[in-house]
Every structure is written in C-alpha cells, then in structure tokens.
PDB file of C-alpha atoms in Angstrom:
ATOM      1  CA  UNK R  91     -91.119 -14.052 -94.491  1.00 48.00           C
ATOM      2  CA  UNK R  92     -94.263 -15.691 -95.932  1.00 45.00           C
ATOM      3  CA  UNK R  93     -93.645 -13.976 -99.285  1.00 48.00           C
ATOM      4  CA  UNK R  94     -90.036 -15.230 -99.324  1.00 56.00           C
ATOM      5  CA  UNK R  95     -91.177 -18.791 -98.645  1.00 50.00           C
ATOM      6  CA  UNK R  96     -93.702 -18.653-101.469  1.00 58.00           C
ATOM      7  CA  UNK R  97     -91.093 -17.210-103.812  1.00 60.00           C
ATOM      8  CA  UNK R  98     -88.617 -19.958-102.838  1.00 55.00           C
ATOM      9  CA  UNK R  99     -91.252 -22.624-103.382  1.00 55.00           C
ATOM     10  CA  UNK R 100     -92.055 -21.179-106.813  1.00 58.00           C
ATOM     11  CA  UNK R 101     -88.378 -21.200-107.790  1.00 57.00           C
ATOM     12  CA  UNK R 102     -87.901 -24.756-106.581  1.00 45.00           C
ATOM     13  CA  UNK R 103     -90.884 -25.942-108.610  1.00 52.00           C
ATOM     14  CA  UNK R 104     -89.376 -24.377-111.727  1.00 53.00           C
ATOM     15  CA  UNK R 105     -86.095 -26.189-111.108  1.00 45.00           C
ATOM     16  CA  UNK R 106     -87.591 -29.582-110.180  1.00 42.00           C
ATOM     17  CA  UNK R 107     -91.345 -30.127-109.640  1.00 42.00           C
ATOM     18  CA  UNK R 108     -90.609 -33.331-107.692  1.00 40.00           C
ATOM     19  CA  UNK R 109     -88.248 -31.645-105.234  1.00 40.00           C
ATOM     20  CA  UNK R 110     -91.047 -30.491-102.929  1.00 40.00           C
ATOM     21  CA  UNK R 111     -92.887 -33.803-103.264  1.00 43.00           C
ATOM     22  CA  UNK R 112     -90.287 -36.581-103.114  1.00 42.00           C
ATOM     23  CA  UNK R 113     -92.971 -39.189-102.628  1.00 46.00           C
ATOM     24  CA  UNK R 114     -94.024 -38.740-106.277  1.00 45.00           C
ATOM     25  CA  UNK R 115     -90.761 -40.281-107.439  1.00 46.00           C
ATOM     26  CA  UNK R 116     -91.320 -43.282-105.175  1.00 49.00           C
ATOM     27  CA  UNK R 117     -94.845 -43.944-106.315  1.00 50.00           C
ATOM     28  CA  UNK R 118     -94.284 -43.227-109.979  1.00 52.00           C
ATOM     29  CA  UNK R 119     -92.730 -46.253-111.784  1.00 49.00           C
ATOM     30  CA  UNK R 120     -91.342 -44.022-114.533  1.00 48.00           C
ATOM     31  CA  UNK R 121     -89.218 -42.061-112.052  1.00 64.00           C
ATOM     32  CA  UNK R 122     -85.666 -43.346-111.928  1.00 84.00           C
ATOM     33  CA  UNK R 123     -84.680 -41.695-108.654  1.00 89.00           C
ATOM     34  CA  UNK R 124     -86.107 -42.444-105.215  1.00 90.00           C
ATOM     35  CA  UNK R 125     -85.652 -40.561-101.943  1.00 93.00           C
ATOM     36  CA  UNK R 126     -86.152 -42.463 -98.687  1.00 94.00           C
ATOM     37  CA  UNK R 127     -85.852 -41.434 -95.068  1.00 96.00           C
ATOM     38  CA  UNK R 128     -84.006 -43.965 -92.903  1.00 96.00           C
ATOM     39  CA  UNK R 129     -84.071 -43.021 -89.245  1.00 95.00           C
ATOM     40  CA  UNK R 130     -84.039 -39.308 -90.074  1.00 94.00           C
ATOM     41  CA  UNK R 131     -81.327 -39.544 -92.761  1.00 96.00           C
ATOM     42  CA  UNK R 132     -82.338 -38.882 -96.366  1.00 96.00           C
ATOM     43  CA  UNK R 133     -80.906 -41.137 -99.076  1.00 96.00           C
ATOM     44  CA  UNK R 134     -81.411 -40.757-102.818  1.00 94.00           C
ATOM     45  CA  UNK R 135     -80.814 -43.692-105.130  1.00 94.00           C
ATOM     46  CA  UNK R 136     -81.884 -45.021-108.482  1.00 94.00           C
ATOM     47  CA  UNK R 137     -84.867 -47.336-108.456  1.00 93.00           C
ATOM     48  CA  UNK R 138     -82.979 -50.249-110.007  1.00 93.00           C
ATOM     49  CA  UNK R 139     -80.263 -49.959-107.346  1.00 95.00           C
ATOM     50  CA  UNK R 140     -82.701 -50.523-104.495  1.00 95.00           C
ATOM     51  CA  UNK R 141     -84.419 -53.312-106.434  1.00 94.00           C
ATOM     52  CA  UNK R 142     -81.184 -55.131-107.250  1.00 94.00           C
ATOM     53  CA  UNK R 143     -81.835 -58.120-104.958  1.00 95.00           C
ATOM     54  CA  UNK R 144     -85.217 -59.790-105.611  1.00 94.00           C
ATOM     55  CA  UNK R 145     -87.041 -60.738-102.428  1.00 95.00           C
ATOM     56  CA  UNK R 146     -85.384 -58.067-100.321  1.00 96.00           C
ATOM     57  CA  UNK R 147     -87.477 -55.557 -98.405  1.00 95.00           C
ATOM     58  CA  UNK R 148     -86.186 -52.672-100.514  1.00 95.00           C
ATOM     59  CA  UNK R 149     -86.999 -54.470-103.762  1.00 94.00           C
ATOM     60  CA  UNK R 150     -90.546 -55.126-102.590  1.00 94.00           C
ATOM     61  CA  UNK R 151     -90.983 -51.473-101.595  1.00 92.00           C
ATOM     62  CA  UNK R 152     -89.790 -49.940-104.861  1.00 91.00           C
ATOM     63  CA  UNK R 153     -91.715 -52.409-107.029  1.00 90.00           C
ATOM     64  CA  UNK R 154     -94.933 -51.909-105.088  1.00 89.00           C
ATOM     65  CA  UNK R 155     -95.099 -55.478-103.782  1.00 91.00           C
ATOM     66  CA  UNK R 156     -95.061 -54.074-100.243  1.00 89.00           C
ATOM     67  CA  UNK R 157     -97.225 -50.998 -99.632  1.00 88.00           C
ATOM     68  CA  UNK R 158     -95.626 -47.929 -98.084  1.00 87.00           C
ATOM     69  CA  UNK R 159     -96.877 -47.609 -94.510  1.00 88.00           C
ATOM     70  CA  UNK R 160     -95.007 -44.603 -93.121  1.00 92.00           C
ATOM     71  CA  UNK R 161     -93.942 -41.337 -94.753  1.00 93.00           C
ATOM     72  CA  UNK R 162     -92.196 -38.285 -93.341  1.00 93.00           C
ATOM     73  CA  UNK R 163     -93.440 -34.677 -93.446  1.00 92.00           C
ATOM     74  CA  UNK R 164     -92.056 -34.271 -96.971  1.00 92.00           C
ATOM     75  CA  UNK R 165     -93.790 -37.366 -98.299  1.00 91.00           C
ATOM     76  CA  UNK R 166     -90.679 -39.546 -98.383  1.00 93.00           C
ATOM     77  CA  UNK R 167     -91.044 -43.191 -97.461  1.00 92.00           C
ATOM     78  CA  UNK R 168     -89.858 -43.530 -93.871  1.00 95.00           C
ATOM     79  CA  UNK R 169     -88.008 -46.594 -92.550  1.00 96.00           C
ATOM     80  CA  UNK R 170     -87.576 -46.636 -88.788  1.00 96.00           C
ATOM     81  CA  UNK R 171     -84.080 -48.126 -88.744  1.00 96.00           C
ATOM     82  CA  UNK R 172     -80.533 -46.921 -88.102  1.00 96.00           C
ATOM     83  CA  UNK R 173     -79.805 -44.064 -90.494  1.00 95.00           C
ATOM     84  CA  UNK R 174     -75.992 -43.791 -90.541  1.00 96.00           C
ATOM     85  CA  UNK R 175     -75.428 -47.531 -91.058  1.00 96.00           C
ATOM     86  CA  UNK R 176     -77.683 -47.516 -94.121  1.00 97.00           C
ATOM     87  CA  UNK R 177     -74.942 -45.865 -96.182  1.00 96.00           C
ATOM     88  CA  UNK R 178     -72.979 -49.130 -96.080  1.00 97.00           C
ATOM     89  CA  UNK R 179     -76.064 -51.012 -97.263  1.00 97.00           C
ATOM     90  CA  UNK R 180     -76.636 -48.577-100.102  1.00 96.00           C
ATOM     91  CA  UNK R 181     -72.968 -48.707-101.128  1.00 96.00           C
ATOM     92  CA  UNK R 182     -73.184 -52.507-101.207  1.00 96.00           C
ATOM     93  CA  UNK R 183     -76.195 -52.302-103.515  1.00 96.00           C
ATOM     94  CA  UNK R 184     -74.416 -49.824-105.764  1.00 95.00           C
ATOM     95  CA  UNK R 185     -71.030 -51.542-106.017  1.00 94.00           C
ATOM     96  CA  UNK R 186     -71.933 -55.172-105.528  1.00 93.00           C
ATOM     97  CA  UNK R 187     -69.285 -55.567-102.844  1.00 94.00           C
ATOM     98  CA  UNK R 188     -68.884 -54.636 -99.197  1.00 95.00           C
ATOM     99  CA  UNK R 189     -66.292 -51.939 -98.545  1.00 93.00           C
ATOM    100  CA  UNK R 190     -65.789 -51.038 -94.898  1.00 94.00           C
ATOM    101  CA  UNK R 191     -63.088 -49.031 -93.107  1.00 89.00           C
ATOM    102  CA  UNK R 192     -60.491 -51.099 -91.258  1.00 80.00           C
ATOM    103  CA  UNK R 193     -61.587 -49.604 -87.925  1.00 85.00           C
ATOM    104  CA  UNK R 194     -65.276 -50.416 -88.501  1.00 92.00           C
ATOM    105  CA  UNK R 195     -66.812 -51.381 -85.124  1.00 92.00           C
ATOM    106  CA  UNK R 196     -70.492 -51.893 -85.948  1.00 95.00           C
ATOM    107  CA  UNK R 197     -70.451 -55.293 -87.649  1.00 94.00           C
ATOM    108  CA  UNK R 198     -73.165 -56.695 -85.382  1.00 96.00           C
ATOM    109  CA  UNK R 199     -75.443 -53.733 -86.103  1.00 96.00           C
ATOM    110  CA  UNK R 200     -74.854 -54.082 -89.851  1.00 97.00           C
ATOM    111  CA  UNK R 201     -75.630 -57.801 -89.642  1.00 96.00           C
ATOM    112  CA  UNK R 202     -78.957 -57.080 -87.961  1.00 97.00           C
ATOM    113  CA  UNK R 203     -79.788 -54.477 -90.593  1.00 97.00           C
ATOM    114  CA  UNK R 204     -78.917 -56.944 -93.363  1.00 97.00           C
ATOM    115  CA  UNK R 205     -81.342 -59.433 -91.791  1.00 97.00           C
ATOM    116  CA  UNK R 206     -84.047 -56.762 -91.523  1.00 97.00           C
ATOM    117  CA  UNK R 207     -83.709 -55.779 -95.195  1.00 97.00           C
ATOM    118  CA  UNK R 208     -83.473 -59.478 -96.126  1.00 97.00           C
ATOM    119  CA  UNK R 209     -80.121 -59.065 -97.891  1.00 97.00           C
ATOM    120  CA  UNK R 210     -78.503 -62.483 -97.484  1.00 95.00           C
ATOM    121  CA  UNK R 211     -75.715 -61.550 -99.891  1.00 96.00           C
ATOM    122  CA  UNK R 212     -74.754 -58.637 -97.647  1.00 96.00           C
ATOM    123  CA  UNK R 213     -74.789 -60.875 -94.568  1.00 96.00           C
ATOM    124  CA  UNK R 214     -72.431 -63.315 -96.323  1.00 95.00           C
ATOM    125  CA  UNK R 215     -70.145 -60.490 -97.464  1.00 95.00           C
ATOM    126  CA  UNK R 216     -70.005 -59.207 -93.895  1.00 96.00           C
ATOM    127  CA  UNK R 217     -69.070 -62.662 -92.617  1.00 94.00           C
ATOM    128  CA  UNK R 218     -66.272 -62.884 -95.198  1.00 92.00           C
ATOM    129  CA  UNK R 219     -65.059 -59.413 -94.175  1.00 92.00           C
ATOM    130  CA  UNK R 220     -64.952 -60.411 -90.508  1.00 91.00           C
ATOM    131  CA  UNK R 221     -62.954 -63.540 -91.313  1.00 86.00           C
ATOM    132  CA  UNK R 222     -60.523 -61.508 -93.377  1.00 84.00           C
ATOM    133  CA  UNK R 223     -60.122 -58.988 -90.566  1.00 83.00           C
ATOM    134  CA  UNK R 224     -59.448 -61.780 -88.078  1.00 78.00           C
ATOM    135  CA  UNK R 225     -56.824 -63.257 -90.381  1.00 70.00           C
ATOM    136  CA  UNK R 226     -55.102 -59.906 -90.790  1.00 70.00           C
ATOM    137  CA  UNK R 227     -54.800 -59.469 -87.031  1.00 71.00           C
ATOM    138  CA  UNK R 228     -53.456 -62.982 -86.400  1.00 77.00           C
ATOM    139  CA  UNK R 229     -49.901 -64.043 -87.317  1.00 86.00           C
ATOM    140  CA  UNK R 230     -49.763 -65.992 -90.560  1.00 89.00           C
ATOM    141  CA  UNK R 231     -47.420 -68.970 -90.694  1.00 92.00           C
ATOM    142  CA  UNK R 232     -45.917 -70.363 -93.879  1.00 94.00           C
ATOM    143  CA  UNK R 233     -44.009 -73.615 -94.258  1.00 94.00           C
ATOM    144  CA  UNK R 234     -42.328 -74.831 -97.434  1.00 92.00           C
ATOM    145  CA  UNK R 235     -40.976 -78.367 -97.206  1.00 89.00           C
ATOM    146  CA  UNK R 236     -39.146 -80.369 -99.835  1.00 83.00           C
ATOM    147  CA  UNK R 237     -38.180 -84.019 -99.443  1.00 70.00           C
ATOM    148  CA  UNK R 238     -36.164 -83.871-102.699  1.00 60.00           C
ATOM    149  CA  UNK R 239     -38.014 -87.037-103.749  1.00 61.00           C
ATOM    150  CA  UNK R 240     -40.356 -87.089-106.704  1.00 55.00           C
ATOM    151  CA  UNK R 241     -42.856 -89.288-104.844  1.00 56.00           C
ATOM    152  CA  UNK R 242     -43.271 -86.684-102.082  1.00 65.00           C
ATOM    153  CA  UNK R 243     -42.461 -83.498-103.937  1.00 79.00           C
ATOM    154  CA  UNK R 244     -42.945 -80.004-102.565  1.00 87.00           C
ATOM    155  CA  UNK R 245     -45.442 -79.115 -99.832  1.00 91.00           C
ATOM    156  CA  UNK R 246     -46.609 -75.559 -99.182  1.00 94.00           C
ATOM    157  CA  UNK R 247     -48.672 -74.864 -96.069  1.00 95.00           C
ATOM    158  CA  UNK R 248     -49.942 -71.434 -95.011  1.00 95.00           C
ATOM    159  CA  UNK R 249     -52.427 -70.534 -92.266  1.00 92.00           C
ATOM    160  CA  UNK R 250     -53.591 -67.708 -94.525  1.00 89.00           C
ATOM    161  CA  UNK R 251     -55.412 -69.310 -97.450  1.00 91.00           C
ATOM    162  CA  UNK R 252     -55.024 -66.160 -99.560  1.00 90.00           C
ATOM    163  CA  UNK R 253     -51.305 -66.936 -99.944  1.00 93.00           C
ATOM    164  CA  UNK R 254     -52.152 -70.392-101.306  1.00 93.00           C
ATOM    165  CA  UNK R 255     -54.457 -68.705-103.820  1.00 92.00           C
ATOM    166  CA  UNK R 256     -51.599 -66.446-104.914  1.00 91.00           C
ATOM    167  CA  UNK R 257     -49.388 -69.469-105.571  1.00 90.00           C
ATOM    168  CA  UNK R 258     -52.164 -71.180-107.506  1.00 89.00           C
ATOM    169  CA  UNK R 259     -52.801 -68.065-109.572  1.00 87.00           C
ATOM    170  CA  UNK R 260     -49.172 -68.053-110.685  1.00 86.00           C
ATOM    171  CA  UNK R 261     -49.350 -71.555-112.155  1.00 83.00           C
ATOM    172  CA  UNK R 262     -51.278 -73.223-114.925  1.00 78.00           C
ATOM    173  CA  UNK R 263     -51.227 -76.644-116.540  1.00 77.00           C
ATOM    174  CA  UNK R 264     -51.040 -76.955-120.300  1.00 73.00           C
ATOM    175  CA  UNK R 265     -52.321 -80.011-122.157  1.00 70.00           C
ATOM    176  CA  UNK R 266     -52.073 -80.223-125.920  1.00 65.00           C
ATOM    177  CA  UNK R 267     -51.725 -76.438-126.312  1.00 58.00           C
ATOM    178  CA  UNK R 268     -54.743 -75.642-124.114  1.00 62.00           C
ATOM    179  CA  UNK R 269     -54.813 -74.096-120.664  1.00 61.00           C
ATOM    180  CA  UNK R 270     -56.311 -76.350-117.987  1.00 71.00           C
ATOM    181  CA  UNK R 271     -55.853 -74.047-115.004  1.00 76.00           C
ATOM    182  CA  UNK R 272     -54.345 -75.104-111.709  1.00 81.00           C
ATOM    183  CA  UNK R 273     -54.439 -78.919-111.278  1.00 79.00           C
ATOM    184  CA  UNK R 274     -56.913 -79.908-108.580  1.00 81.00           C
ATOM    185  CA  UNK R 275     -54.838 -82.970-107.690  1.00 80.00           C
ATOM    186  CA  UNK R 276     -52.195 -80.696-106.146  1.00 85.00           C
ATOM    187  CA  UNK R 277     -54.652 -78.969-103.811  1.00 86.00           C
ATOM    188  CA  UNK R 278     -54.868 -80.851-100.510  1.00 87.00           C
ATOM    189  CA  UNK R 279     -56.959 -78.177 -98.785  1.00 91.00           C
ATOM    190  CA  UNK R 280     -57.466 -74.413 -98.856  1.00 91.00           C
ATOM    191  CA  UNK R 281     -54.276 -74.109 -96.783  1.00 93.00           C
ATOM    192  CA  UNK R 282     -52.081 -76.800 -98.377  1.00 94.00           C
ATOM    193  CA  UNK R 283     -50.841 -77.599-101.850  1.00 91.00           C
ATOM    194  CA  UNK R 284     -48.467 -80.471-102.562  1.00 89.00           C
ATOM    195  CA  UNK R 285     -46.680 -81.017-105.846  1.00 83.00           C
ATOM    196  CA  UNK R 286     -45.924 -84.732-106.055  1.00 74.00           C
ATOM    197  CA  UNK R 287     -45.457 -84.886-109.814  1.00 62.00           C
ATOM    198  CA  UNK R 288     -45.856 -82.681-112.846  1.00 56.00           C
ATOM    199  CA  UNK R 289     -46.869 -84.974-115.679  1.00 47.00           C
ATOM    200  CA  UNK R 290     -50.430 -86.307-115.724  1.00 48.00           C
ATOM    201  CA  UNK R 291     -51.510 -89.407-117.581  1.00 43.00           C
ATOM    202  CA  UNK R 292     -52.204 -87.306-120.649  1.00 51.00           C
ATOM    203  CA  UNK R 293     -49.066 -87.114-122.755  1.00 56.00           C
ATOM    204  CA  UNK R 294     -47.575 -83.676-123.203  1.00 60.00           C
ATOM    205  CA  UNK R 295     -49.101 -82.168-120.072  1.00 68.00           C
ATOM    206  CA  UNK R 296     -46.869 -79.738-118.187  1.00 73.00           C
ATOM    207  CA  UNK R 297     -47.035 -77.201-115.368  1.00 74.00           C
ATOM    208  CA  UNK R 298     -45.878 -73.704-116.273  1.00 74.00           C
ATOM    209  CA  UNK R 299     -45.926 -70.143-115.002  1.00 75.00           C
ATOM    210  CA  UNK R 300     -49.085 -68.366-116.155  1.00 72.00           C
ATOM    211  CA  UNK R 301     -47.119 -65.373-117.454  1.00 69.00           C
ATOM    212  CA  UNK R 302     -44.745 -67.551-119.473  1.00 66.00           C
ATOM    213  CA  UNK R 303     -46.228 -70.742-120.852  1.00 62.00           C
ATOM    214  CA  UNK R 304     -42.827 -71.816-122.184  1.00 60.00           C
ATOM    215  CA  UNK R 305     -41.251 -71.924-118.699  1.00 64.00           C
ATOM    216  CA  UNK R 306     -41.531 -75.503-117.438  1.00 66.00           C
ATOM    217  CA  UNK R 307     -41.797 -75.683-113.643  1.00 74.00           C
ATOM    218  CA  UNK R 308     -39.506 -77.912-111.588  1.00 77.00           C
ATOM    219  CA  UNK R 309     -39.452 -78.464-107.833  1.00 78.00           C
ATOM    220  CA  UNK R 310     -36.689 -75.888-107.455  1.00 81.00           C
ATOM    221  CA  UNK R 311     -38.591 -73.378-109.556  1.00 82.00           C
ATOM    222  CA  UNK R 312     -41.777 -73.837-107.523  1.00 85.00           C
ATOM    223  CA  UNK R 313     -39.922 -73.474-104.239  1.00 87.00           C
ATOM    224  CA  UNK R 314     -38.200 -70.300-105.402  1.00 86.00           C
ATOM    225  CA  UNK R 315     -41.528 -68.941-106.642  1.00 87.00           C
ATOM    226  CA  UNK R 316     -43.131 -69.593-103.234  1.00 91.00           C
ATOM    227  CA  UNK R 317     -40.222 -67.935-101.426  1.00 91.00           C
ATOM    228  CA  UNK R 318     -40.372 -64.851-103.646  1.00 91.00           C
ATOM    229  CA  UNK R 319     -44.140 -64.523-103.179  1.00 92.00           C
ATOM    230  CA  UNK R 320     -43.665 -64.834 -99.419  1.00 94.00           C
ATOM    231  CA  UNK R 321     -40.995 -62.140 -99.234  1.00 93.00           C
ATOM    232  CA  UNK R 322     -42.962 -59.800-101.495  1.00 92.00           C
ATOM    233  CA  UNK R 323     -46.030 -60.401 -99.345  1.00 91.00           C
ATOM    234  CA  UNK R 324     -44.296 -59.281 -96.168  1.00 91.00           C
ATOM    235  CA  UNK R 325     -43.397 -62.684 -94.723  1.00 93.00           C
ATOM    236  CA  UNK R 326     -40.243 -62.941 -92.628  1.00 92.00           C
ATOM    237  CA  UNK R 327     -37.944 -65.947 -92.863  1.00 91.00           C
ATOM    238  CA  UNK R 328     -37.493 -67.742 -89.535  1.00 89.00           C
ATOM    239  CA  UNK R 329     -35.334 -70.627 -90.694  1.00 76.00           C
ATOM    240  CA  UNK R 330     -31.601 -70.340 -90.126  1.00 67.00           C
ATOM    241  CA  UNK R 331     -29.975 -71.067 -93.458  1.00 63.00           C
ATOM    242  CA  UNK R 332     -27.020 -73.435 -93.634  1.00 58.00           C
ATOM    243  CA  UNK R 333     -24.383 -71.923 -95.912  1.00 53.00           C
ATOM    244  CA  UNK R 334     -23.158 -75.396 -96.774  1.00 56.00           C
ATOM    245  CA  UNK R 335     -26.466 -76.032 -98.547  1.00 56.00           C
ATOM    246  CA  UNK R 336     -25.526 -73.578-101.240  1.00 56.00           C
ATOM    247  CA  UNK R 337     -28.866 -71.790-101.716  1.00 66.00           C
ATOM    248  CA  UNK R 338     -32.320 -71.381-100.229  1.00 70.00           C
ATOM    249  CA  UNK R 339     -33.811 -73.909-102.656  1.00 67.00           C
ATOM    250  CA  UNK R 340     -31.597 -76.638-101.187  1.00 74.00           C
ATOM    251  CA  UNK R 341     -33.138 -76.349 -97.710  1.00 79.00           C
ATOM    252  CA  UNK R 342     -35.555 -79.128 -96.848  1.00 83.00           C
ATOM    253  CA  UNK R 343     -37.798 -76.866 -94.770  1.00 87.00           C
ATOM    254  CA  UNK R 344     -38.376 -73.110 -94.749  1.00 91.00           C
ATOM    255  CA  UNK R 345     -40.540 -71.358 -92.188  1.00 92.00           C
ATOM    256  CA  UNK R 346     -41.967 -67.845 -92.484  1.00 94.00           C
ATOM    257  CA  UNK R 347     -44.193 -65.625 -90.350  1.00 92.00           C
ATOM    258  CA  UNK R 348     -46.140 -62.471 -91.103  1.00 87.00           C
TER     259      UNK R 348
END
C-alpha cells in the first residue's frame, strides 16, 4: 500500500507539480489558477476572477492584501463559510450576472454570504432577482386608455414595469436624420407612459418604430402596437369589445391581466 501511494504521488508530480500542493498556486502571483476550500468544498478559479471586485474579501486574499489565516490539510486556503452556496457567488464573479434557479430558496443565506465577502454588486443583483420573482408570482395588470383627443393622447399603464420597457424599446424619435431614443417627456413613471403629442418643438421630429424608421407612429398605431405586445407577452384581454366600435383600436379603454 505504501509503495502504491508513493508511486501515485510520483505520477501526480509528473502530471502537475502543483496538484499535491495547491497552496503554491495561491501564494504564487504568477499562477493563474487558485484552489480554495469553502466549508469543505473545493473550488478552483482563475486569480483574476476572484479579484474582479476591488475591496472584496476575495480580492484582498488573492492579491495578498489580507494574509491567509487558515489552510486545510492539502495547503488550500480555507474559508469557514457555507460551501454549496459559494457556487452561486463564483458563478456571479465569472459571468457578471446572477443566475439562480426559479425554485431557489436560500436568498437570505446568499445575502449574508454576499455581505461577508463584501460583494455589494451581488447583494444588489440578489435584490433585483427577488423583486423580479415577486413580480412574476403576482398578477400583472395592463390598461390602455385613449381619449381620442390630441391633448390627452394615449396612456399605457402596467403594474409590471418590464412591459413598459418593451414598449419603449419598440419606439424611437428621429430629429433631423438622427436617432434620439425614446422621448423622456412621454415617460410619466416606470409604470406609465403617455403620448400626448408626437412633434416636439424641433421641426421635423417624429416618432417611429425602431425597426422601420420610415413608419410614422399615430395614436392608432401605438395602441395596436401595445395590444400586440400584450398578447404576445401572455396577457389576457378582460375588456368586452363592442362590435359597433369596429375594431380594438376604437375602444377608449382596454384592460389586460397576466
């Protein structure tokens, strides 16, 4: 048995001299890969990945600003924190965004770990994820109202602000052959946009669909665009349509739920 262990150790050293001494990669600045032990779980990552957020605990450890206090039996830096949850932290550092399963139930634990590692960006991303999850589980209401008067125009309200963003992303204002983006004057809040007029003080300004800058938007066009986005997005029409009105764009108020 002892001979087999020595032979295995010799073979491992030929393959990778650092494999039996992972701590060398942590202490050696020229080494690009680092192995750390978090609560008994080993994680390997590139040095620049762990040092991505200046001021974080991990950045201070890999740059030597904070001395290594604890190591495991293999020489790996040991962090006495939750091991399984660290994979979400490492994935955030790698991808730059927080990706969690829909049935994730350990948000509070992840928030505490983000505070421990001093990753404020992760804490903010987690807060945004929780808000998004709450929105997905609550009914979303959409109301499209049209007074048929230019002074009032078309009003689009949605409890889910992401729908408002979709409407805004479909439209752009053009002034003297340049794109000005979505006009801020039409945005009442993150949940409401109201189109009172389409021509600004600058002559030649017009509101068009982003995909077709030659298509000039009217109130009817904007209403139809909102209705189509709603139906494609899974919203269900609640309003009883009056056949005498002729078409959906003639209705003064349309209500949807998702």
